[in-house]
Coordinates of C-alpha atoms and ligand atoms in Angstrom, one line a residue:
X1 CA -13.6 -9.1 -22.5
X2 CA -13.8 -12.9 -21.9
X3 CA -17.3 -14.0 -22.4
X4 CA -18.9 -17.1 -21.0
X5 CA -18.5 -19.2 -24.2
X6 CA -14.9 -18.5 -24.7
X7 CA -13.9 -18.9 -21.1
X8 CA -13.8 -22.7 -21.4
X9 CA -11.7 -22.4 -24.4
X10 CA -9.5 -20.1 -22.5
X11 CA -9.1 -22.4 -19.5
X12 CA -7.7 -25.2 -21.6
X13 CA -5.2 -22.9 -23.2
X14 CA -4.3 -21.2 -19.9
X15 CA -3.9 -24.6 -18.2
X16 CA -1.4 -25.6 -20.9
X17 CA 0.4 -22.3 -20.5
X18 CA 0.5 -22.6 -16.7
X19 CA 2.3 -25.9 -17.1
X20 CA 5.0 -24.0 -18.9
X21 CA 5.1 -20.8 -17.0
X22 CA 4.4 -19.8 -13.5
X23 CA 4.8 -16.1 -12.8
X24 CA 3.7 -13.0 -11.1
X25 CA 1.3 -13.1 -8.2
X26 CA -1.3 -10.4 -8.7
X27 CA -5.1 -10.5 -9.2
X28 CA -6.2 -13.0 -10.5
X29 CA -4.4 -16.0 -12.1
X30 CA -5.6 -17.0 -15.6
X31 CA -5.6 -20.6 -14.5
X32 CA -8.4 -19.9 -12.1
X33 CA -10.5 -17.7 -14.4
X34 CA -13.4 -19.9 -15.7
X35 CA -17.0 -20.1 -14.8
X36 CA -16.5 -23.5 -13.3
X37 CA -13.6 -22.6 -11.1
X38 CA -14.9 -19.1 -10.1
X39 CA -18.4 -20.4 -9.1
X40 CA -16.8 -23.2 -7.1
X41 CA -14.6 -20.6 -5.3
X42 CA -11.7 -23.1 -5.3
X43 CA -8.4 -21.9 -6.9
X44 CA -5.9 -24.8 -6.4
X45 CA -4.2 -25.3 -9.7
X46 CA -2.0 -28.2 -10.6
X47 CA 1.6 -27.2 -10.1
X48 CA 3.9 -27.2 -13.0
X49 CA 6.2 -30.1 -13.1
X50 CA 4.3 -32.1 -10.5
X51 CA 0.8 -32.4 -12.0
X52 CA -0.6 -32.3 -8.5
X53 CA -2.8 -29.7 -6.9
X54 CA -0.6 -27.2 -5.1
X55 CA 2.5 -29.3 -5.9
X56 CA 1.4 -32.2 -3.7
X57 CA 2.8 -33.4 -0.4
X58 CA 5.9 -31.4 0.7
X59 CA 4.9 -28.3 -1.2
X60 CA 1.3 -27.4 -0.5
X61 CA -2.2 -28.4 0.1
X62 CA -5.6 -27.1 -1.0
X63 CA -7.3 -25.6 2.0
X64 CA -10.2 -23.4 3.1
X65 CA -9.0 -19.9 3.4
X66 CA -10.2 -18.3 6.6
X67 CA -10.1 -14.5 6.8
X68 CA -8.5 -13.4 10.0
X69 CA -10.1 -10.0 10.2
X70 CA -13.8 -9.3 9.6
X71 CA -14.2 -6.0 7.9
X72 CA -17.2 -3.8 8.6
X73 CA -19.1 -3.6 5.3
X74 CA -22.3 -1.7 6.4
X75 CA -23.3 0.8 3.8
X76 CA -21.2 -0.7 1.1
X77 CA -24.0 -2.1 -1.0
X78 CA -23.0 -4.8 -3.5
X79 CA -19.4 -3.6 -4.0
X80 CA -17.8 -5.7 -1.3
X81 CA -15.1 -7.7 -3.2
X82 CA -12.2 -5.9 -1.5
X83 CA -13.6 -6.6 2.0
X84 CA -12.8 -9.9 3.5
X85 CA -10.3 -10.2 0.6
X86 CA -10.1 -12.5 -1.4
X87 CA -13.1 -14.6 -0.4
X88 CA -15.6 -13.0 -2.7
X89 CA -13.6 -14.6 -5.5
X90 CA -12.0 -17.7 -3.9
X91 CA -12.3 -19.3 -0.5
X92 CA -10.2 -22.4 -1.1
X93 CA -6.6 -21.8 -2.2
X94 CA -3.2 -23.5 -2.0
X95 CA -1.6 -23.3 1.4
X96 CA 2.2 -23.6 0.6
X97 CA 4.7 -25.1 3.0
X98 CA 8.2 -23.9 3.9
X99 CA 9.6 -21.4 1.5
X100 CA 7.2 -22.3 -1.3
X101 CA 4.8 -19.7 -2.5
X102 CA 2.5 -18.8 -5.4
X103 CA -0.9 -19.7 -6.7
X104 CA 0.2 -23.4 -7.1
X105 CA 3.2 -23.3 -4.7
X106 CA 5.7 -23.5 -7.6
X107 CA 7.5 -20.3 -6.7
X108 CA 9.8 -19.4 -3.8
X109 CA 9.2 -16.8 -1.1
X110 CA 11.0 -13.5 -1.5
X111 CA 14.7 -13.9 -0.8
X112 CA 14.8 -17.7 -1.5
X113 CA 15.9 -19.6 -4.6
X114 CA 16.8 -23.1 -5.8
X115 CA 14.6 -26.0 -6.7
X116 CA 13.6 -26.5 -3.1
X117 CA 13.6 -22.8 -2.2
X118 CA 16.1 -23.4 0.5
X119 CA 19.0 -21.2 -0.8
X120 CA 19.1 -17.6 0.5
X121 CA 19.5 -14.9 -2.1
X122 CA 20.4 -11.3 -1.2
X123 CA 20.3 -8.4 -3.6
X124 CA 21.0 -4.7 -3.3
X125 CA 18.7 -1.8 -4.3
X126 CA 20.9 1.0 -5.5
X127 CA 20.7 4.8 -5.8
X128 CA 19.7 5.5 -9.4
X129 CA 22.0 8.6 -9.6
X130 CA 25.0 6.4 -8.7
X131 CA 24.2 3.7 -11.3
X132 CA 26.1 3.5 -14.6
X133 CA 24.4 4.6 -17.8
X134 CA 24.1 1.0 -18.9
X135 CA 22.2 -0.1 -15.8
X136 CA 19.9 2.9 -16.1
X137 CA 19.2 1.9 -19.8
X138 CA 18.6 -1.7 -18.7
X139 CA 16.1 -0.6 -16.1
X140 CA 14.2 1.5 -18.7
X141 CA 14.3 -1.3 -21.2
X142 CA 12.8 -3.8 -18.7
X143 CA 10.0 -1.3 -18.1
X144 CA 9.3 -1.1 -21.8
X145 CA 9.4 -4.9 -22.0
X146 CA 6.9 -5.2 -19.2
X147 CA 4.6 -2.9 -21.2
X148 CA 4.9 -5.4 -24.1
X149 CA 4.4 -8.7 -22.2
X150 CA 1.1 -10.2 -21.5
X151 CA 0.6 -11.1 -17.9
X152 CA -0.4 -14.5 -16.5
X153 CA -3.0 -12.6 -14.5
X154 CA -6.2 -11.0 -15.6
X155 CA -8.2 -8.1 -14.3
X156 CA -11.9 -8.0 -13.8
X157 CA -13.8 -5.6 -16.1
X158 CA -16.9 -5.4 -13.9
X159 CA -17.7 -5.8 -10.2
X160 CA -18.1 -9.3 -9.0
X161 CA -21.8 -8.6 -8.3
X162 CA -22.3 -8.4 -12.1
X163 CA -20.7 -11.8 -12.7
X164 CA -23.6 -14.0 -11.7
X165 CA -21.8 -15.6 -8.7
X166 CA -18.8 -16.4 -10.9
X167 CA -20.8 -18.1 -13.6
X168 CA -20.3 -15.3 -16.0
X169 CA -16.6 -14.3 -15.6
X170 CA -15.7 -10.9 -17.0
X171 CA -12.0 -10.5 -17.1
X172 CA -9.4 -9.1 -19.5
X173 CA -5.8 -9.8 -20.3
X174 CA -3.4 -7.1 -19.4
X175 CA 0.3 -6.3 -19.9
X176 CA 2.7 -6.8 -17.0
X177 CA 3.3 -3.1 -16.4
X178 CA -0.4 -2.1 -16.6
X179 CA -1.3 -4.9 -14.3
X180 CA 0.6 -3.1 -11.5
X181 CA -1.0 0.2 -12.5
X182 CA -4.4 -1.3 -12.3
X183 CA -3.5 -3.0 -9.0
X184 CA -2.8 0.4 -7.4
X185 CA -5.9 1.9 -8.8
X186 CA -8.0 -1.1 -7.5
X187 CA -6.7 -1.0 -3.9
X188 CA -7.3 2.8 -3.7
X189 CA -10.4 3.2 -5.8
X190 CA -13.7 4.7 -4.6
X191 CA -16.1 2.2 -3.3
X192 CA -19.4 2.2 -5.3
X193 CA -22.4 2.4 -3.1
X194 CA -25.9 3.6 -2.8
X195 CA -27.6 2.5 -6.0
X196 CA -30.5 4.6 -6.9
X197 CA -32.8 3.6 -9.8
X198 CA -34.3 6.4 -11.8
X199 CA -36.6 6.1 -14.8
X200 CA -33.8 5.9 -17.3
X201 CA -30.8 4.5 -15.5
X202 CA -29.1 3.2 -12.4
X203 CA -27.0 5.7 -10.5
X204 CA -24.4 4.8 -8.0
X205 CA -22.5 7.2 -5.7
X206 CA -19.2 6.3 -4.2
X207 CA -17.3 6.8 -1.0
X208 CA -13.6 6.6 -0.3
X209 CA -12.3 3.2 0.8
X210 CA -8.5 2.9 0.4
X211 CA -6.9 -0.3 1.5
X212 CA -3.3 0.8 1.0
X213 CA -3.1 4.5 2.0
X214 CA -3.9 6.7 5.0
X215 CA -3.5 3.9 7.5
X216 CA -0.8 1.6 9.0
X217 CA -0.8 -0.7 5.9
X218 CA 0.7 2.1 3.8
X219 CA 4.3 1.0 4.3
X220 CA 3.7 -2.8 4.4
X221 CA 1.3 -2.8 1.4
X222 CA 3.8 -0.8 -0.8
X223 CA 6.7 -3.1 0.4
X224 CA 4.8 -6.2 -0.8
X225 CA 3.8 -4.4 -4.0
X226 CA 7.3 -3.3 -4.9
X227 CA 8.7 -6.8 -4.2
X228 CA 6.0 -8.3 -6.5
X229 CA 6.6 -5.8 -9.2
X230 CA 10.4 -6.3 -8.9
X231 CA 10.0 -10.0 -9.3
X232 CA 7.8 -9.5 -12.3
X233 CA 10.4 -7.3 -14.0
X234 CA 13.0 -10.1 -13.3
X235 CA 10.7 -12.6 -15.0
X236 CA 10.0 -10.4 -18.0
X237 CA 13.7 -9.5 -18.6
X238 CA 15.2 -12.8 -17.6
X239 CA 17.7 -10.8 -15.5
X240 CA 17.7 -12.5 -12.1
X241 CA 20.0 -9.9 -10.6
X242 CA 17.7 -7.0 -11.2
X243 CA 16.6 -4.7 -8.4
X244 CA 14.5 -1.5 -8.7
X245 CA 16.7 1.5 -7.8
X246 CA 15.7 4.4 -5.6
X247 CA 15.5 8.2 -6.1
X248 CA 16.6 10.0 -3.0
X249 CA 14.8 13.4 -3.5
X250 CA 15.5 14.8 0.0
X251 CA 17.1 18.2 -0.2
X252 CA 17.2 18.3 -4.0
X253 CA 16.4 21.6 -5.6
X254 CA 14.6 20.1 -8.5
X255 CA 13.7 16.9 -10.2
X256 CA 17.2 15.7 -11.2
X257 CA 15.8 12.5 -12.8
X258 CA 13.3 14.4 -15.0
X259 CA 15.7 14.2 -17.9
X260 CA 15.9 12.1 -21.0
X261 CA 18.7 10.1 -19.5
X262 CA 16.2 8.9 -16.8
X263 CA 12.4 9.3 -16.9
X264 CA 12.1 12.1 -19.5
X265 CA 12.1 15.8 -19.5
X266 CA 9.3 18.3 -20.3
X267 CA 8.7 19.3 -23.8
X268 CA 9.9 22.9 -24.4
X269 CA 6.5 24.1 -25.7
X270 CA 4.4 22.4 -23.1
X271 CA 5.7 21.6 -19.6
X272 CA 3.1 18.8 -19.2
X273 CA 4.4 16.7 -22.1
X274 CA 7.1 14.2 -21.6
X275 CA 10.1 13.6 -23.8
X276 CA 12.4 10.5 -23.7
X277 CA 11.7 6.8 -23.4
X278 CA 8.2 7.1 -22.0
X279 CA 6.9 9.9 -24.2
X280 CA 4.4 7.5 -25.9
X281 CA 3.1 6.0 -22.7
X282 CA -0.6 6.4 -21.9
X283 CA -2.5 6.9 -18.7
X284 CA -4.7 3.9 -17.8
X285 CA -7.6 4.8 -15.6
X286 CA -7.2 8.5 -16.2
X287 CA -11.0 8.8 -16.2
X288 CA -11.4 7.0 -12.9
X289 CA -13.6 9.7 -11.5
X290 CA -16.1 9.6 -14.4
X291 CA -16.2 5.8 -14.3
X292 CA -16.8 5.9 -10.6
X293 CA -19.7 8.3 -11.1
X294 CA -21.2 5.9 -13.5
X295 CA -20.7 3.0 -11.1
X296 CA -18.1 1.4 -13.3
X297 CA -14.7 -0.2 -12.6
X298 CA -11.7 1.0 -14.6
X299 CA -10.4 -1.6 -17.0
X300 CA -8.2 -1.7 -20.0
X301 CA -11.2 -2.5 -22.1
X302 CA -10.6 0.6 -24.1
X303 CA -9.0 1.7 -27.3
X304 CA -5.5 2.4 -26.0
X305 CA -4.9 5.3 -28.4
X306 CA -7.8 7.1 -26.9
X307 CA -6.1 7.3 -23.5
X308 CA -4.2 10.5 -22.6
X309 CA -0.4 10.6 -22.5
X310 CA 1.5 10.7 -19.2
X311 CA 1.8 14.2 -17.9
X312 CA 4.4 15.7 -15.5
X313 CA 5.3 19.3 -14.6
X314 CA 7.8 19.3 -11.7
X315 CA 7.2 22.2 -9.4
X316 CA 4.3 23.4 -11.6
X317 CA 1.7 23.5 -8.8
X318 CA 0.8 27.0 -7.8
X319 CA 0.8 26.2 -4.1
X320 CA 4.3 27.3 -2.9
X321 CA 4.7 24.4 -0.5
X322 CA 4.3 22.0 -3.5
X323 CA 6.9 23.7 -5.6
X324 CA 9.8 22.1 -3.8
X325 CA 11.0 18.7 -2.7
X326 CA 11.1 17.7 1.0
X327 CA 14.1 18.6 3.0
X328 CA 16.6 16.2 4.6
X329 CA 15.7 17.5 8.0
X330 CA 12.0 16.5 7.5
X331 CA 13.2 12.9 6.8
X332 CA 15.5 13.0 9.9
X333 CA 12.5 14.2 11.9
X334 CA 10.3 11.4 10.7
X335 CA 13.1 8.9 11.5
X336 CA 13.4 10.2 15.0
X337 CA 9.8 9.4 15.9
X338 CA 9.6 6.0 17.7
X339 CA 6.0 5.0 17.3
X340 CA 4.9 3.3 14.1
X341 CA 1.3 4.5 14.2
X342 CA -0.9 6.0 16.8
X343 CA -4.5 6.4 17.6
X344 CA -6.8 7.9 16.6
X345 CA -6.8 6.2 13.2
X346 CA -10.4 5.2 13.1
X347 CA -11.9 5.0 9.7
X348 CA -14.7 7.5 9.7
X349 CA -16.1 7.2 6.2
X350 CA -18.2 10.2 6.4
X351 CA -15.8 12.6 8.0
X352 CA -12.6 11.4 6.4
X353 CA -10.9 11.4 9.7
X354 CA -8.6 8.5 9.4
X355 CA -5.4 10.4 8.9
X356 CA -5.3 12.2 12.1
X357 CA -2.7 10.2 14.1
X358 CA -0.1 12.4 15.8
X359 CA 3.6 11.5 16.4
X360 CA 3.3 8.5 14.1
X361 CA 6.2 7.5 11.9
X362 CA 3.8 6.2 9.3
X363 CA 1.7 9.3 9.1
X364 CA 4.8 11.5 9.0
X365 CA 6.4 9.5 6.2
X366 CA 3.2 9.2 4.2
X367 CA 2.8 13.0 4.6
X368 CA -0.4 13.8 6.5
X369 CA 1.6 14.9 9.5
X370 CA 4.0 17.7 9.8
X371 CA 7.7 17.0 9.6
X372 CA 9.0 20.2 8.1
X373 CA 8.1 22.2 11.2
X374 CA 8.8 19.2 13.5
X375 CA 5.5 19.1 15.3
X376 CA 4.7 15.6 14.3
X377 CA 1.0 16.5 14.4
X378 CA -1.4 15.4 11.7
X379 CA -2.4 18.2 9.5
X380 CA -5.9 19.1 10.7
X381 CA -7.0 21.4 7.9
X382 CA -5.7 19.1 5.1
X383 CA -3.9 22.0 3.5
X384 CA -0.4 20.7 3.9
X385 CA 1.0 17.5 2.6
X386 CA 4.6 16.5 3.1
X387 CA 7.3 13.8 2.5
X388 CA 5.8 11.0 0.4
X389 CA 2.6 13.0 -0.6
X390 CA 4.5 16.1 -1.5
X391 CA 6.8 14.4 -3.9
X392 CA 3.7 13.0 -5.7
X393 CA 2.2 16.5 -5.8
X394 CA 5.4 18.3 -6.7
X395 CA 5.5 16.3 -9.9
X396 CA 2.1 17.8 -10.8
X397 CA 0.6 15.4 -13.3
X398 CA 0.0 11.6 -13.6
X399 CA 1.9 11.0 -10.4
X400 CA -0.3 13.4 -8.4
X401 CA -3.5 11.4 -8.3
X402 CA -3.4 8.2 -6.3
X403 CA -5.4 6.0 -8.8
X404 CA -3.2 6.9 -11.8
X405 CA 0.2 7.5 -10.1
X406 CA 1.7 4.1 -11.0
X407 CA 1.4 4.9 -14.7
X408 CA 4.4 7.1 -14.4
X409 CA 7.5 4.9 -13.9
X410 CA 8.8 7.5 -11.5
X411 CA 6.4 5.9 -9.1
X412 CA 8.8 3.0 -8.7
X413 CA 11.9 5.0 -7.8
X414 CA 9.9 7.3 -5.5
X415 CA 8.3 4.4 -3.6
X416 CA 11.6 2.4 -3.4
X417 CA 13.0 5.5 -1.6
X418 CA 10.0 5.5 0.8
X419 CA 10.6 1.8 1.4
X420 CA 14.3 2.7 2.1
X421 CA 13.3 5.2 4.7
X422 CA 10.9 2.7 6.3
X423 CA 13.8 0.2 6.4
X424 CA 16.1 2.8 8.1
X425 CA 13.4 3.3 10.7
X426 CA 12.9 -0.5 11.3
X427 CA 16.6 -0.8 11.8
X428 CA 17.2 2.3 13.9
X429 CA 14.4 1.4 16.4
X430 CA 14.7 -2.3 16.3
X431 CA 10.9 -2.4 15.7
X432 CA 9.2 -5.8 16.2
X433 CA 6.1 -7.1 14.5
X434 CA 3.8 -6.8 17.4
X435 CA 4.1 -3.0 17.0
X436 CA 1.8 -3.2 14.0
X437 CA -1.7 -2.2 15.1
X438 CA -4.4 -4.9 15.1
X439 CA -7.2 -2.8 16.5
X440 CA -9.0 0.4 15.5
X441 CA -7.4 0.5 12.1
X442 CA -9.1 1.6 8.9
X443 CA -10.6 -1.3 7.0
X444 CA -8.0 -3.6 5.5
X445 CA -5.2 -2.0 7.5
X446 CA -5.1 -4.4 10.4
X447 CA -2.1 -6.5 11.3
X448 CA -3.7 -9.7 10.0
X449 CA -5.7 -8.3 7.1
X450 CA -5.1 -10.0 3.8
X451 CA -3.8 -7.2 1.6
X452 CA -5.9 -6.2 -1.4
X453 CA -5.6 -7.5 -4.2
X454 CA -2.6 -9.8 -3.6
X455 CA -3.3 -13.4 -4.6
X456 CA -2.0 -15.6 -3.1
X457 CA -2.7 -13.8 0.1
X458 CA -0.2 -11.7 2.2
X459 CA -0.8 -10.1 5.6
X460 CA 0.6 -6.8 6.8
X461 CA 2.2 -8.7 9.6
X462 CA 4.5 -10.6 7.2
X463 CA 5.9 -7.4 5.7
X464 CA 6.6 -5.5 8.9
X465 CA 10.1 -7.0 9.0
X466 CA 13.6 -6.0 8.0
X467 CA 14.4 -6.2 4.3
X468 CA 16.9 -9.0 4.6
X469 CA 14.0 -11.3 5.3
X470 CA 12.9 -10.6 1.8
X471 CA 16.3 -11.0 0.3
X472 CA 17.3 -7.4 -0.2
X473 CA 19.0 -4.5 1.4
X474 CA 19.9 -0.9 0.4
X475 CA 23.1 0.5 -0.8
X476 CA 24.8 2.9 1.6
X477 CA 23.1 2.0 4.9
X478 CA 24.4 0.0 7.8
X479 CA 22.8 -2.4 10.3
X480 CA 21.4 0.5 12.3
X481 CA 19.9 2.1 9.2
X482 CA 22.5 4.9 9.3
X483 CA 24.4 6.2 6.2
X484 CA 27.8 4.5 5.6
X485 CA 29.1 7.8 4.3
X486 CA 30.7 9.5 7.3
X487 CA 29.6 13.0 6.5
X488 CA 26.0 12.0 5.9
X489 CA 26.1 9.8 9.0
X490 CA 27.3 12.6 11.2
X491 CA 24.7 15.0 9.9
X492 CA 21.9 12.5 10.4
X493 CA 23.0 11.5 13.9
X494 CA 23.4 15.0 15.0
X495 CA 20.0 16.1 13.6
X496 CA 18.1 13.2 14.9
X497 CA 19.7 13.5 18.4
X498 CA 18.7 17.1 18.6
X499 CA 15.1 16.5 17.7
X500 CA 12.6 17.4 20.4
X501 CA 10.4 14.5 21.3
X502 CA 7.0 14.6 19.6
X503 CA 4.1 15.4 21.8
X504 CA 0.8 14.1 20.6
X505 CA -2.4 16.1 21.2
X506 CA -4.2 13.5 23.3
X507 CA -6.9 13.1 24.1
X508 CA -8.4 14.8 21.0
X509 CA -10.1 18.1 21.7
X510 CA -13.5 16.7 21.3
X511 CA -13.1 14.3 24.1
X512 CA -11.0 16.3 26.5
X513 CA -14.0 17.9 28.2
X514 CA -15.6 14.5 28.9
X515 CA -12.3 13.3 30.2
X516 CA -11.9 16.2 32.6
X517 CA -15.5 15.7 33.8
X518 CA -14.8 12.1 34.4
X519 CA -11.8 13.0 36.6
X520 CA -13.8 15.6 38.4
X521 CA -16.6 13.1 39.2
X522 CA -14.0 10.5 40.3
X523 CA -12.2 13.0 42.6
X524 CA -15.5 14.3 44.1
X525 CA -16.7 10.8 44.6
X526 CA -13.4 9.9 46.3
X527 CA -13.7 13.0 48.6
X528 CA -17.3 12.2 49.5
X529 CA -16.4 8.6 50.2
X530 CA -13.6 9.7 52.5
X531 CA -15.9 12.1 54.3
X532 CA -18.4 9.3 54.9
X533 CA -15.6 7.0 56.1
X534 CA -14.4 9.7 58.6
X535 CA -17.9 10.3 59.9
X536 CA -18.5 6.6 60.4
X537 CA -15.1 6.0 61.9
X538 CA -15.7 9.0 64.3
X539 CA -19.1 7.6 65.4
X540 CA -17.7 4.1 66.0
X541 CA -14.8 5.6 67.9
X542 CA -17.2 7.6 70.1
X543 CA -19.3 4.5 70.7
X544 CA -16.3 2.3 71.7
X545 CA -14.9 5.0 73.9
X546 CA -18.1 5.3 75.7
X547 CA -18.1 1.6 76.0
X548 CA -14.7 1.6 77.7
X549 CA -15.9 4.2 80.0
X550 CA -18.7 1.9 80.9
X551 CA -16.3 -0.9 81.7
Ligands
NAG1 C1 -16.9 -21.1 0.1 O1 -17.9 -20.6 -0.8 C2 -18.8 -21.5 -1.2 C3 -19.7 -21.0 -2.3 O2 -20.2 -19.7 -2.0 C4 -19.6 -21.9 0.0 O3 -20.6 -22.9 -0.3 C5 -18.7 -22.4 1.1 O4 -19.4 -22.7 2.3 C6 -17.6 -21.4 1.4 N1 -16.6 -22.0 2.3 C7 -16.1 -21.4 3.3 C8 -15.1 -22.1 4.1 O5 -16.4 -20.3 3.6
NAG2 C1 7.6 25.8 -18.0 O1 8.6 25.7 -17.0 C2 9.5 26.7 -17.0 C3 10.6 26.4 -16.0 O2 10.1 25.9 -14.8 C4 8.8 28.0 -16.7 O3 9.7 29.1 -16.7 C5 7.7 28.3 -17.7 O4 6.9 29.4 -17.4 C6 6.8 27.1 -17.8 N1 5.9 27.2 -18.9 C7 4.6 27.0 -18.8 C8 3.8 27.2 -20.1 O5 4.0 26.7 -17.8
NAG3 C1 -15.2 13.1 -17.7 O1 -16.5 13.5 -18.2 C2 -16.6 14.9 -18.6 C3 -18.0 15.1 -19.0 O2 -18.5 14.1 -19.8 C4 -15.6 15.1 -19.7 O3 -15.6 16.5 -20.1 C5 -14.2 14.8 -19.2 O4 -13.3 14.9 -20.3 C6 -14.1 13.4 -18.7 N1 -12.8 13.2 -18.1 C7 -12.0 12.2 -18.5 C8 -10.7 12.2 -17.8 O5 -12.3 11.4 -19.3
NAG4 C1 -8.7 4.0 -31.6 O1 -8.7 5.4 -31.5 C2 -8.0 6.0 -32.5 C3 -8.0 7.5 -32.2 O2 -8.9 7.9 -31.3 C4 -8.6 5.7 -33.9 O3 -7.9 6.4 -34.9 C5 -8.6 4.2 -34.1 O4 -9.2 3.9 -35.3 C6 -9.2 3.5 -32.9 N1 -9.0 2.1 -33.1 C7 -10.0 1.2 -33.0 C8 -9.6 -0.2 -33.1 O5 -11.1 1.5 -32.7
NAG5 C1 -0.9 21.0 -11.3 O1 -0.8 22.3 -10.9 C2 -1.9 23.2 -11.3 C3 -1.6 24.6 -10.9 O2 -1.5 24.7 -9.5 C4 -3.2 22.7 -10.6 O3 -4.3 23.4 -11.0 C5 -3.4 21.2 -11.0 O4 -4.5 20.7 -10.3 C6 -2.2 20.4 -10.7 N1 -2.4 19.1 -11.3 C7 -2.3 17.9 -10.6 C8 -2.6 16.7 -11.3 O5 -2.0 17.9 -9.4
NAG6 C1 -13.7 14.6 11.9 O1 -13.4 15.7 11.1 C2 -14.5 16.6 11.0 C3 -14.1 17.7 10.0 O2 -12.7 17.8 9.9 C4 -14.9 17.1 12.3 O3 -16.0 18.0 12.2 C5 -15.3 16.0 13.2 O4 -15.5 16.5 14.5 C6 -14.2 15.0 13.3 N1 -14.6 13.8 14.0 C7 -13.9 13.2 15.0 C8 -14.4 12.0 15.6 O5 -12.8 13.6 15.3
CU7 CU1 0.3 4.1 -3.3

């Protein structure tokens, strides 16, 4: 933990370091962790090489940061730092021009390179099973290097409300790999609310508040997350060509990358124990539930050797539907659905009703709606989880719990595959950015929400675009998102074309009665109105006729 006294010390050192390095963009940059800077809420560092704030004219300018979406925070007590992100910490940041990006505008936007960030750079993400042994080894080595490299970003060890308005910063250093683990924990963590003071201690209870899952931001958030993580792995390894590969699990009979050649097999005596390159890796935030009950944030402020090892037991869940990987047909079905996301997706904190959108590509791919039986309907009883979710649960261990899942490096290859399916959908349907919902979304999931906890800020809107805009594409798919392999292509086209169109259950059952009543009232009203009209017309007619007779 960095205490008040040492934080000044720290700033000097980190300023010097920042002049030499400028790296990863995750919460929160060391250069801006000091009581002075935090309490001023301005994070506009001097850019390396220029010694000017935000790189000076032509690169960026220090500006007030306006949140574009006002989140509802009623009932969230003092734990509001993820709402209106990132203004609890900083409300003045570098606004970078052109293709410049980063805390101090010294980096390039994804897909750009060169001293002026004006040179396009395209890379290809590959199928891990078609990569050579050397490239697989390289990938694993980079992951190990990330575990061994201290990040330029720090994580808070307490809630902001316990930092005396920034005057008492409580942050910790973290390695580059765990930074991303923590990141995923933080975005999906329980929100701590309802403080009750008893004689002996303060108790806090928590509610679910996930800014990256169970809503439209699921695919855009993970796209930005993977791009950031991929860039960090490039920095750590010095390999500028590196891309994260994908694991295409669809239709596989078992976890064919759960071997020592890839992510490790299971120990013969205990299916939960890993062998291979990651057998010594520990699970950060494994006790997230206990911490949450105590009103505490997970941090790496612990003795590492006291943390549990990674666990994984593919197919080990007793629920039959979680003993197998998703089918190819389920992926084809999700791809055939045209709408990105559909109402209702309101965030009902008490009822947990925010996953119920029907015939929504996002909900299908995330796995809260049914693709295996091709109904496209959200799973109302919560018993079945499919596609993305079922792969997590199939692995039955560290990967199966949202707040810990990124500890297992399989997270990366699984999520790159999810991103690949998202990319296929974007291309197939020629989706445009205005399809991303801006109203009635869960908190943090709106089109212009700043994604938690990215710093500098990103919106969902920016990431709802084809991958070439971020300098990457996927091996084996064409401009329409279809497989280049002719057999695969024929299978997919045939399957998708035969899919019956998804029929949402709208309006929801609860409202259908009211709706019918409304129609009934409207129809009755119209009939009554017509009747009155006829009577009036009839009377007028009679009158005028009698008038004529008079004439
Ligand atoms: C930023 O935060 C500071 C400190 O809380 C406050 O005085 C200032 O008004 C805020 N600025 C904006 C633009 O919200
Ligand atoms: C471990 O997995 C194997 C193969 O899936 C299975 O046959 C065996 O029963 C499992 N052992 C335990 C202890 O779960
Ligand atoms: C959570 O707390 C309970 C009770 O103190 C303990 O038995 C359990 O091991 C803890 N879980 C973790 C993951 O630390
Ligand atoms: C960390 O925990 C391990 C095992 O629990 C113990 O042997 C070791 O002494 C601890 N290290 C420190 C620095 O406390
Ligand atoms: C793994 O499967 C077992 C057996 O069904 C289940 O009790 C356990 O909760 C699963 N673990 C995880 C982390 O999903
Ligand atoms: C939300 O779900 C709960 C339980 O599944 C249900 O009782 C409630 O009616 C739902 N609310 C809405 C608005 O759909
Ligand atoms: Cu996730």
